[in-house]
Structure formats: C-alpha cells, structure tokens
Coordinates of C-alpha atoms and ligand atoms in Angstrom, one line a residue:
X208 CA 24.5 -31.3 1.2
X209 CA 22.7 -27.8 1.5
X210 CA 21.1 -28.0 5.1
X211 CA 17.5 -26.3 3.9
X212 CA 16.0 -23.2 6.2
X213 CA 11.9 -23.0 5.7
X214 CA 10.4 -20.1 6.2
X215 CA 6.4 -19.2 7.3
X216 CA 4.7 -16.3 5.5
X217 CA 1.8 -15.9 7.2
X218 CA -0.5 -13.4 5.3
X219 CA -1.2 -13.5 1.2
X220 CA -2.2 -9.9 0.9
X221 CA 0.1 -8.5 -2.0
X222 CA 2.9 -7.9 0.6
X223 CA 2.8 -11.5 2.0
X224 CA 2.7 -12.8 -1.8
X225 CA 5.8 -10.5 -2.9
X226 CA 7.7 -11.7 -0.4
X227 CA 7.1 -15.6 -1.0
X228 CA 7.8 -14.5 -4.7
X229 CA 10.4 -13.1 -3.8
X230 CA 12.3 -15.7 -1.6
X231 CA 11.1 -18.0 -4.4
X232 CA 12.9 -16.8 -7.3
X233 CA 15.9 -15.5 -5.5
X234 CA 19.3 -16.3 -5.7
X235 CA 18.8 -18.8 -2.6
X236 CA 15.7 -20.1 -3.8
X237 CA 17.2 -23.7 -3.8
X238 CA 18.3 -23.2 0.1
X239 CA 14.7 -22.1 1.2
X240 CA 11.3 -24.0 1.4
X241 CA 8.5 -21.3 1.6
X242 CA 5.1 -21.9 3.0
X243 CA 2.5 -19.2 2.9
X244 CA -0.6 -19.2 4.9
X245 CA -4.1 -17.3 3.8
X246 CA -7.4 -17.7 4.8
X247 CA -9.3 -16.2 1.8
X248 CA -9.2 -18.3 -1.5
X249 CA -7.5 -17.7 -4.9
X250 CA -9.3 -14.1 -6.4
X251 CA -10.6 -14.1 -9.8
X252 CA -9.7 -11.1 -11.9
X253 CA -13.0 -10.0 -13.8
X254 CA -11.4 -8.3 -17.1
X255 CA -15.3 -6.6 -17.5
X256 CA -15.4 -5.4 -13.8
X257 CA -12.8 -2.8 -12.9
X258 CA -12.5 -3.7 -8.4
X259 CA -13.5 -1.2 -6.8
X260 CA -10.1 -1.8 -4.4
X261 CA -7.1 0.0 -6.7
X262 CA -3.6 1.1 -5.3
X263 CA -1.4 4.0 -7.2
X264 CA 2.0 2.1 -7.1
X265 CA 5.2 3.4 -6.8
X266 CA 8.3 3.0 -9.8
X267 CA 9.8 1.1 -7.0
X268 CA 6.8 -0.9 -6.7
X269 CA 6.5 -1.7 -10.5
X270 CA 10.3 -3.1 -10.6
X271 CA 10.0 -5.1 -7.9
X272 CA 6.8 -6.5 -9.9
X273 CA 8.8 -6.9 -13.1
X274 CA 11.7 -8.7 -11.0
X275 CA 9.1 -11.2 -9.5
X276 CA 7.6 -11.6 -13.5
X277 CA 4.5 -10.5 -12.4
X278 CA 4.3 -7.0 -14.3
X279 CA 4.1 -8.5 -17.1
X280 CA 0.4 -10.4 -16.1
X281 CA -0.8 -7.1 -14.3
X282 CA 0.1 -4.8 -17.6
X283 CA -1.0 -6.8 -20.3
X284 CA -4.3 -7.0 -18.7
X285 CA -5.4 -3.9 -17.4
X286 CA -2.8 -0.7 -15.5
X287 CA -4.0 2.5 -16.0
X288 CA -1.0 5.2 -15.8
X289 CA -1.5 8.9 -14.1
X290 CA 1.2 11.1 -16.2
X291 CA 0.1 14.3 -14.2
X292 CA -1.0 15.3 -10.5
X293 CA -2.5 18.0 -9.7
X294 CA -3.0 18.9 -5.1
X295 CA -5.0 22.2 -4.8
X296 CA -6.8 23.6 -1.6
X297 CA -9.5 26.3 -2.6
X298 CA -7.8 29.7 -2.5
X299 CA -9.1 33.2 -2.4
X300 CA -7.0 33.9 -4.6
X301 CA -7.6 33.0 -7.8
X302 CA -4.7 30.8 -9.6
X303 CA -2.9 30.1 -6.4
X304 CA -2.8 27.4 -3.8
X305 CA -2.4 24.3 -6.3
X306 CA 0.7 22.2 -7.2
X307 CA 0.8 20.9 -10.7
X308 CA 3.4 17.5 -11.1
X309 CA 4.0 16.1 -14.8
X310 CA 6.1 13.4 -15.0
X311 CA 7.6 14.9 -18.2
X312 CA 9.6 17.2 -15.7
X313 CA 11.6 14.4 -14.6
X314 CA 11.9 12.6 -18.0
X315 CA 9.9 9.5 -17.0
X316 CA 6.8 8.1 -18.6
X317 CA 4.6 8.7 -15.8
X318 CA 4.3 9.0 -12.0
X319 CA 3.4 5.4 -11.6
X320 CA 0.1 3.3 -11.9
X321 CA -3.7 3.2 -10.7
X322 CA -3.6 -1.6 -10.0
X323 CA -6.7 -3.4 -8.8
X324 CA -6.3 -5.6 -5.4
X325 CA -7.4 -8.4 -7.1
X326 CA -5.4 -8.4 -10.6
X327 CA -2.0 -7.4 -8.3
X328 CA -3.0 -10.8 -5.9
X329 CA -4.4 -13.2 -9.1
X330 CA -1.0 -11.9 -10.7
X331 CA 1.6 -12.8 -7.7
X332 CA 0.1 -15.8 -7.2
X333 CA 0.4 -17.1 -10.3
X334 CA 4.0 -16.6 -10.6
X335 CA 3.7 -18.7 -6.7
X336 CA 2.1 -21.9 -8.2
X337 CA 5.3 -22.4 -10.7
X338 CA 8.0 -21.7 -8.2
X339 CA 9.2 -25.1 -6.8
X340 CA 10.1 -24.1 -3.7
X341 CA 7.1 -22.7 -2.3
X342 CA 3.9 -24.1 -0.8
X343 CA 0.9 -21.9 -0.8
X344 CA -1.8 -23.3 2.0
X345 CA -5.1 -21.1 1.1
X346 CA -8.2 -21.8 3.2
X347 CA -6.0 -21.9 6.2
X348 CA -4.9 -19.0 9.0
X349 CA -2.3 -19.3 11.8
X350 CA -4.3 -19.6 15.1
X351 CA -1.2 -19.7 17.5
X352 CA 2.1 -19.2 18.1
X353 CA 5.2 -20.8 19.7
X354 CA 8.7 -19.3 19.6
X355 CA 12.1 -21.6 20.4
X356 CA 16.0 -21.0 20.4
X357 CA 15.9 -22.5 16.8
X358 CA 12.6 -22.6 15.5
X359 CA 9.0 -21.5 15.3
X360 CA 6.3 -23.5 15.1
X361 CA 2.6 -22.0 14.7
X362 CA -0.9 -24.2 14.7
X363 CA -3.4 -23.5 11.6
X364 CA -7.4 -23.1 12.0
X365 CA -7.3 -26.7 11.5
X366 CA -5.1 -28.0 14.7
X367 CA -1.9 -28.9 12.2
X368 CA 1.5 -27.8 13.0
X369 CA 3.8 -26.1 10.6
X370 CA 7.4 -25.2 11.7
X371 CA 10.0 -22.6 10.0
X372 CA 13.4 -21.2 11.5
X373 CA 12.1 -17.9 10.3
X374 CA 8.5 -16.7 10.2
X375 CA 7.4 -13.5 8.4
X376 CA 4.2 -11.5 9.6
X377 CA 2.3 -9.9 6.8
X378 CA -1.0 -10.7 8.4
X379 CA -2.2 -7.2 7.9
X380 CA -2.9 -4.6 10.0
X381 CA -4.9 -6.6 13.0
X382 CA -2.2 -8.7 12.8
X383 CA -2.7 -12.0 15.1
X384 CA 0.9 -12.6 15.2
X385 CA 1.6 -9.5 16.5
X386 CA -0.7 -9.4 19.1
X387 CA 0.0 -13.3 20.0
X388 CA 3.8 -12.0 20.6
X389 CA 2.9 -8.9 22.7
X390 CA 4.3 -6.6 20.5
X391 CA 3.3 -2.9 21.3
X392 CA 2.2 -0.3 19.2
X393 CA 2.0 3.0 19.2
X394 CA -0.9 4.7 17.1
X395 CA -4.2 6.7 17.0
X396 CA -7.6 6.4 15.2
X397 CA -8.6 9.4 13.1
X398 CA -12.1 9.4 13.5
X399 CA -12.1 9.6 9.7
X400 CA -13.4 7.0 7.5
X401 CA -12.3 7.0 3.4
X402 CA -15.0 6.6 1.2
X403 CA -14.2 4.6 -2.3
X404 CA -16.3 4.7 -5.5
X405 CA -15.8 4.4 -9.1
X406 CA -17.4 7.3 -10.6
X407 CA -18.2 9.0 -14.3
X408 CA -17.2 12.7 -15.0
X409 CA -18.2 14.7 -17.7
X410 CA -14.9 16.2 -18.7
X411 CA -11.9 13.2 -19.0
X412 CA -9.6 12.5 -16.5
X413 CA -6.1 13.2 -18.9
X414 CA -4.2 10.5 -16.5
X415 CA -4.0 12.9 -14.0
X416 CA -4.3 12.3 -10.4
X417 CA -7.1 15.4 -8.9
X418 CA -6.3 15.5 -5.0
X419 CA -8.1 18.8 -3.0
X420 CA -7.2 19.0 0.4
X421 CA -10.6 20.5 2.5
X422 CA -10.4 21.1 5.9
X423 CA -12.7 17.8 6.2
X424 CA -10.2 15.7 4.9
X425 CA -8.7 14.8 1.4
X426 CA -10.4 14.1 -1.5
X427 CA -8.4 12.3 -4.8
X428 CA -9.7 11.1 -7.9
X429 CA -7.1 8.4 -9.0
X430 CA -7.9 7.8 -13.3
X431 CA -8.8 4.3 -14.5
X432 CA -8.5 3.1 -18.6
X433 CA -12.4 3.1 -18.7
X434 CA -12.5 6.9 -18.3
X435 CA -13.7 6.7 -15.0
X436 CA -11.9 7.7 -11.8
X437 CA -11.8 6.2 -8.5
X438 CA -12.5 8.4 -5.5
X439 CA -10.8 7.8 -2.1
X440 CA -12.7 10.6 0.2
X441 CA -11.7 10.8 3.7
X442 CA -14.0 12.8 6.2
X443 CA -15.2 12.1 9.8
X444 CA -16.4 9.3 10.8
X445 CA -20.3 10.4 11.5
X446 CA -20.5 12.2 8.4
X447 CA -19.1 9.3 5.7
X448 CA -21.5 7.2 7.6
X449 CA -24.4 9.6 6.7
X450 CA -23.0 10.2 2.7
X451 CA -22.9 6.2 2.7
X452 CA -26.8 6.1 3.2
X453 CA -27.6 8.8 1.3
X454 CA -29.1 8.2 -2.4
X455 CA -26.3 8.2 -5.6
X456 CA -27.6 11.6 -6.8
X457 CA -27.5 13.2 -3.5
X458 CA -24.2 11.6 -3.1
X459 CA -22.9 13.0 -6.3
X460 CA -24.2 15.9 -5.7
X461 CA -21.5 16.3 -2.3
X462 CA -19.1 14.9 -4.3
X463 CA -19.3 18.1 -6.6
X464 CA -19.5 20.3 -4.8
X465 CA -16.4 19.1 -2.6
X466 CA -14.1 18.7 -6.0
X467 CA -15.2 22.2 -7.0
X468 CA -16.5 20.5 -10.4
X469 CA -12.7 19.8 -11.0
X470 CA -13.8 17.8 -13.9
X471 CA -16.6 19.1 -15.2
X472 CA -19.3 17.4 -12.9
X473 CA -20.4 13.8 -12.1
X474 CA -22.9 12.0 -13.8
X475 CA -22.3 8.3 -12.4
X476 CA -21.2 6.7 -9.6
X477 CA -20.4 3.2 -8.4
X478 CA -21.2 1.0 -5.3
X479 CA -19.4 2.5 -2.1
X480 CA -17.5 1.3 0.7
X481 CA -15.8 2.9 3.2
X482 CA -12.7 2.0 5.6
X483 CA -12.0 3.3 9.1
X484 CA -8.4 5.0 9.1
X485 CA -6.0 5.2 11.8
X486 CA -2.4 5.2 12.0
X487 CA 0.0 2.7 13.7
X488 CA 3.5 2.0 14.1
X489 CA 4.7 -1.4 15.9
X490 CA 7.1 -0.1 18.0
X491 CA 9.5 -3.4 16.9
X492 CA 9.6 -4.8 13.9
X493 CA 11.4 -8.6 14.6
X494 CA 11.4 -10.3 17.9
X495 CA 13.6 -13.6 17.8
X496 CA 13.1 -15.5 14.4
X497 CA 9.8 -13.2 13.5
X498 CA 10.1 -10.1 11.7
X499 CA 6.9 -7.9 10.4
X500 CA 6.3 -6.2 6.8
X501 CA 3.6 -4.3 5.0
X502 CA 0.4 -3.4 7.3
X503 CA 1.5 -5.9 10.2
X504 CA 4.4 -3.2 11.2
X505 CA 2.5 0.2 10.2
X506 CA -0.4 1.5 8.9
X507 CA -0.7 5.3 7.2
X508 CA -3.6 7.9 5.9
X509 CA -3.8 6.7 2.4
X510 CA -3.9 10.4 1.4
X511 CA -0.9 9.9 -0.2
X512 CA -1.7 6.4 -1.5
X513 CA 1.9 4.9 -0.5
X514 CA 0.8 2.6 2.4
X515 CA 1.2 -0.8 -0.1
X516 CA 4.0 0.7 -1.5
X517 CA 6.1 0.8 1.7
X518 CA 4.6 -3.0 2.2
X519 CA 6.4 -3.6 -1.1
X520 CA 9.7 -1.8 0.2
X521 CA 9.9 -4.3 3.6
X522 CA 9.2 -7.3 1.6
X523 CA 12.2 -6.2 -1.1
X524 CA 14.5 -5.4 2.3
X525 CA 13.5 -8.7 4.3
X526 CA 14.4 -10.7 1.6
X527 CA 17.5 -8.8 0.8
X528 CA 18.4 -9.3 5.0
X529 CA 17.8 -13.2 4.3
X530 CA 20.1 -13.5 1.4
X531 CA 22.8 -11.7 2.8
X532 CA 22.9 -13.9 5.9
X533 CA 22.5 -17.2 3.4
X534 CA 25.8 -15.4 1.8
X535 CA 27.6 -15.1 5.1
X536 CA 26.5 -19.0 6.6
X537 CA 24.7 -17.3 9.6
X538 CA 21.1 -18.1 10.7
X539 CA 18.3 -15.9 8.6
X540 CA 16.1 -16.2 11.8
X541 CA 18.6 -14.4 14.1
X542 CA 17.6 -11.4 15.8
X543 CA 20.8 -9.7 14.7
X544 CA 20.2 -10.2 11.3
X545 CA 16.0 -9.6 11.7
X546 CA 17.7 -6.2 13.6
X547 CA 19.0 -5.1 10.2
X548 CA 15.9 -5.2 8.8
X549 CA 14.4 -3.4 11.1
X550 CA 17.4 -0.5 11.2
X551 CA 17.3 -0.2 7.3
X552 CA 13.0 -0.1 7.0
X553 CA 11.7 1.4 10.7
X554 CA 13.1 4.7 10.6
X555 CA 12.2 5.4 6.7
X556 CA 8.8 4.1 7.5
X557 CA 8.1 6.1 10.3
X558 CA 9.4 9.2 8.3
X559 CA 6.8 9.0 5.7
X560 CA 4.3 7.8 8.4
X561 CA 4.7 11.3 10.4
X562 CA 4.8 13.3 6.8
X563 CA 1.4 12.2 6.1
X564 CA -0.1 12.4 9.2
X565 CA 1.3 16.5 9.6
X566 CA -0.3 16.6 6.0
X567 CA -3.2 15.0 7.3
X568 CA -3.6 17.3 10.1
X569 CA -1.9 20.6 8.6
X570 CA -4.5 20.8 6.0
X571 CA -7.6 20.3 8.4
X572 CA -6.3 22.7 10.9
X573 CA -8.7 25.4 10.8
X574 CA -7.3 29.2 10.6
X575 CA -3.9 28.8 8.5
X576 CA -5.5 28.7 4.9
X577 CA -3.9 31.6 3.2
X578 CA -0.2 30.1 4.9
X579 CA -1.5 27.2 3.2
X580 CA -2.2 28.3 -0.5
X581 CA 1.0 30.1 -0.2
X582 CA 2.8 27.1 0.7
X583 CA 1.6 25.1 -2.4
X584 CA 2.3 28.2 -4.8
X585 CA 5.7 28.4 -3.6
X586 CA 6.5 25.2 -4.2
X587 CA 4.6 25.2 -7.5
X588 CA 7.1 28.0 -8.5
X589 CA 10.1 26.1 -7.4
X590 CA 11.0 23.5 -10.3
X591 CA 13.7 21.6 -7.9
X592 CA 11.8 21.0 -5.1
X593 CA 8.9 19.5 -7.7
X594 CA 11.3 17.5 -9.2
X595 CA 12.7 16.4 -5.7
X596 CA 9.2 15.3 -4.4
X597 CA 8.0 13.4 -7.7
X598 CA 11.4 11.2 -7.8
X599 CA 10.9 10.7 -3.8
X600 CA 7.2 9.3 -4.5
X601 CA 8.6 7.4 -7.8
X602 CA 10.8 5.6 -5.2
X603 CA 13.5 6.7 -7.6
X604 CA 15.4 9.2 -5.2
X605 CA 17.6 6.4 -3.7
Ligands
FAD868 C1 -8.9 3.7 1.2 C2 -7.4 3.2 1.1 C3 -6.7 3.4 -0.1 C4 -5.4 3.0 -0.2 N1 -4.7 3.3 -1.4 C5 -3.4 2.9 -1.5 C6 -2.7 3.3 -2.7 O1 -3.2 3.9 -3.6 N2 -1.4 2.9 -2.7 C7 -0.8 2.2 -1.7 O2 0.4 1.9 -1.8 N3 -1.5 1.9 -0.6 C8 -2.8 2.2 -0.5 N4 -3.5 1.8 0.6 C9 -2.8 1.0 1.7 C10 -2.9 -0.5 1.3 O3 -4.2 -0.9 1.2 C11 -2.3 -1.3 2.4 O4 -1.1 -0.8 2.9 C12 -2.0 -2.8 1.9 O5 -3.2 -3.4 1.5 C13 -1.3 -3.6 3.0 O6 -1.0 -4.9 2.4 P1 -0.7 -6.1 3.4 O7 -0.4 -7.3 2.5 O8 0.4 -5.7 4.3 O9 -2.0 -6.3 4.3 P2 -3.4 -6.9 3.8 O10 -3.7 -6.5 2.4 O11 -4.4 -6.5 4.9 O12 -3.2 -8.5 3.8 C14 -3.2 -9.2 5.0 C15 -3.5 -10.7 4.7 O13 -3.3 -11.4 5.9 C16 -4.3 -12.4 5.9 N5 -4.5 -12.8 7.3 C17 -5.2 -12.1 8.3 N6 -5.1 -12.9 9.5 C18 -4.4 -14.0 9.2 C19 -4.0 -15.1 10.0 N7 -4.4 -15.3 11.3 N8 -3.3 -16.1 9.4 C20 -2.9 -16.0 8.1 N9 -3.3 -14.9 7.3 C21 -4.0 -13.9 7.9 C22 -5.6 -11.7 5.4 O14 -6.5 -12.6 4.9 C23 -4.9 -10.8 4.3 O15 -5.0 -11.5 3.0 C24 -4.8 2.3 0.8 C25 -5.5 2.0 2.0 C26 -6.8 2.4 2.1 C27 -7.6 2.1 3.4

C-alpha cells in the first residue's frame, strides 16, 4: 500500500489555488492529500461588474490554466486579449522615443490577456471542489508554526491542528509563515503608490496595452471587452494620496494630461484604489519541509504586470520538484529536494525582479531623457530584439 504524503497550502490567492490544482490533478494526485488554508470566503464573479483587480497574464500563465481545466471557466466568461503594446516616453522629437509590439510579429494571436482577481480565484476553485484529493478549509488562517525532522504541524485561527510532511507558503506578500520562520528579506519601499481605475476614453482601446513611462512613474492602460481600460498609475506616495481625494473630473483631468490624450481623452472613470509598492526578495526560498511561491518569496513594480505571473511559474516548478521526488521514492519535504526548487526559480526571479526595478528607476531618473527616447527608437528599429522581448514576456522563450 501507497504510504500517502499530505501537503499544507497555506494561502488561496491564485498562486496558493494553482498549486493545490495542480498537485490535485497531477500524475501523483492519488499519493498526495492536499489541504489549503484561506481566510477570506469563496468570491462571487459578477458577469455585470468587470473587478476593478485585473492581471495581464502571461502564455505561460494561460497553459498552466488550460492544464489545471480552468481556462476554459475564465474564457468562456469574460478575458479580454491585448494583440498590441505600445511603451513611449514623451520625446522632443517628434515620432521617436516609443516602442510598438504586435503579436502578429511573432505569429501568435496576442501578447496574452487582461483576467479579473476574482473570475481567476472563482475559476481555480471550482476545479478544487471536484478534485478528490484536496481539502479546501476557507474561513480559516494558520496562526502558528512548528517544524520536525518529519513533519510540520501548524495551529489555525481556531486552535485546531493540521499536520503535512511538506507545507507550501503562498500566504502573500506579509507572509506569516515567513516571518514565524525568521526568514530574511532583502527589499525596499518605493515611496510610490499605484493607483487603479476603470476608465472610459473617447477613441477605442484596439486591444492594445498604452504604457508612458514619466519621470513620476509609469502609467498603463490595460484594455477590457467593455471598451474601457484599466489604469494602473504609479507616482509618489504624497501625491496618489492627494489625486485619490481629488473629485473624478479633476482626476481625469491629470489623467490626461499624463497620457498625453493617448486615446483621445477621458470621459469616465471608475472607483479608485490605490496599493503601496515596494520590492522584496526572501533571501531563501525553502527551509526544512517549507518552501515559498508567488508573493510570499518576492514581490516586484507591477510596471510590467508579471508579478502573478512569476507566482504562476513557482507553483508550476514546486509541483514539478514534488513529482520528481514521488518518481525517485525520496521525501517531497526534503530540503535537498525544496533546494531544487529554489535553484531552478530564485535566480530567474530575482533577474526579472532587478529588470524592473532599473526600469523603474531608469525612467524616473531625471537628466538622461533624450538617452532614453533613443533607447526605445533603437530598439523599435531592431525587429530581433522586439521579437526576443515579446516571446520572453509570452513566457514562450524557454
Ligand atoms: C497594482 C498592481 C497591479 C498588478 N498587476 C499585475 C499584472 O497585470 N500581472 C501580474 O502577473 N501581476 C500583477 N500584479 C502582481 C500580483 O497582484 C501579485 O503578484 C499576486 O496577486 C500574488 O499572488 P499570491 O497568491 O502570491 O498572493 P496574494 O494574492 O496576496 O494571496 C495571498 C493569500 O494568502 C492569504 N493569507 C494571508 N495570511 C494568511 C494566513 N495567515 N493563513 C492562510 N492564508 C493567509 C490571503 O488571504 C490571500 O488570499 C499586480 C500588483 C499590483 C499591486
């Protein structure tokens, strides 16, 4: 008789849920129990409300999906593709200083897809509820922590104890597991906040993703199937704070003038919330029989929008890491096999971590415009480089 190994996923954000999906339809599904702990209850898509919380996901991002038969749910109900991108800074010179992507350059359909938080979430979590093999405990967080030689055992919110030989932390990016285990981090605030709204433009979007890089901070509008776009807008601190309390027109009003009109003016916007940014990289990713994934391990500018999609790449590795020892007959919780994890994510996530942070900072640095504009030309002219970037943010460059 199989001997089962249980494992703890503590966190159902997306990341937490792929990964439980993932263990749960795998090839060892039968060997593993899977529990997944979450405080917040199950979210209700609103097929009349677009959520004002959307993610751009990766082609990487979307198979994984597919693999977990959860595309499927998210697709048929509401994705909105961007097919073009366009990055521009505002240049002296007129016609210079943007960079034009069109997935038609690489042959593909499009550069990925604009997913709300709580679709992506409704949609893992229904493919949870008919695996078997896993247990989903909503309502409930982990409170503490104990590690042994062969097991972990953590306490709930409600004083019961749950143990696992393996426990994976995709409690976000406070994570409690992380800080109950001492693990250090290395990392900064911005000072920046990002501002997200829904808004209305005059002129349509063409499933393009707008991004302008000002020396404030970047400003994207991502297109959604209503004809709106959703703006992420990050600038300091103090002065998102002052737009937030500002009145919609006056607020519109900023918006235009920082988008240079790009599509033809605003004329409606949303609610608006903002989120403090700052970047952070655990400086391990597993200790014995714990490893991290998604925003538990690192957090990055979402500039770029590829912070979930990284999330999506450690949960697709850690499960791959589990399998393999399964394969072998050695222990999943291990540290040498939690150490492979961590060699085949924690160097590619700290490469993209320090790319868009030098973007982040390169853009805002006062002085260096024209180098700038030229930069983006030059790149604009060179067809292989384009094509090199847009399969690298497809995840297709593997
Ligand atoms: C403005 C903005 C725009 C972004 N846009 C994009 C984008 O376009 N594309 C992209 O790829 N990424 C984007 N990101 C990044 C993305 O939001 C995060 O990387 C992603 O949400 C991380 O997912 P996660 O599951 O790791 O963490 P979270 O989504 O934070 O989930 C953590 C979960 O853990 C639970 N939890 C917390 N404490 C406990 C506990 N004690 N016990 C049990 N559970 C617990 C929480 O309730 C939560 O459900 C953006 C980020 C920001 C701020």
């Amino acid at each position: 008789m199989i001997r089962r190994q249980s494992v703890l996923v503590i966190g159902g954000g997306s990341v937490g849920l792929a990964v439980a999906a993932l263990l749960g339809s795998g090839d060892h599904a039968e060997a593993l129990q899977v529990v997944l702990l979450e405080p917040r209850s199950i979210p209700k898509w609103d097929p009349k409300h677009i959520d004002l919380r959307v993610y751009a996901l990766s082609r990487a991002s979307q198979w994984m999906l597919q693999q977990i038969g959860a595309w499927h749910h998210i697709s048929e109900a509401r994705v909105s593709p961007y097919r073009r991108m366009r990055v521009w800074e505002s240049s002296p010179i007129s016609g210079l200083g943007s960079l034009d992507f069109d997935s038609a350059d690489i042959g593909e359909p499009d550069l990925g897809h604009i997913v709300e938080d709580v679709l992506l979430r409704e949609a893992l979590l229904r493919r949870l509820e008919v695996l078997p093999n896993v247990e989903l405990r909503l309502g409930l967080g982990l409170d503490k922590i104990e590690v042994g030689p062969r097991d972990v055992r953590v306490t709930t919110g409600n004083g019961e104890i749950l143990s696992g030989n393996l426990l994976i932390a995709a409690d976000g990016s406070d994570s409690r597991v992380r800080t109950l285990l001492g693990l250090s981090v290395s990392g900064a605030s911005y000072d920046q906040k990002a501002i997200v709204a829904h808004v209305g433009t005059r002129k349509e979007h063409m499933e393009t993703a707008w991004q302008r890089f000002l020396k404030t901070g970047p400003l994207a509008f991502l297109p959604l199937t209503d004809g709106r776009s959703s703006v992420v807008w990050s600038m300091s601190s103090q002065h998102a704070d002052s737009l937030l309390e500002q009145s919609s027109k006056k607020f519109i009003n900023q918006l235009e003038v920082a988008s240079e009109g790009i599509l033809g003016g605003v004329d409606s916007v949303s609610a608006r919330v903002s989120f403090k940014l700052r970047v952070m990289h655990s400086r391990r990713y597993c200790c014995p029989r714990v490893a991290l994934v998604g925003d538990a391990a690192h957090i990055v500018h979402p500039l770029a929008g590829q912070g979930m999609n990284m999330g999506f790449l450690d949960a697709v590795e850690i499960v791959d890491v589990i399998e393999n020892a399964l394969n072998r007959g050695e222990d999943p919780g291990d540290l040498r096999t939690l150490r492979r994890y961590e060699r085949n994510r924690k160097g590619e996530n700290l490469k993209m971590l320090l790319a868009l942070d030098g973007l982040n900072r390169f853009f805002r640095f006062p002085g260096i415009s024209l180098l700038r504009v030229a930069g983006l030309s030059v790149v604009n002219a060179a067809s292989p480089v384009k094509r090199a970037l847009m399969r690298e943010a497809l995840g297709l460059s593997k």
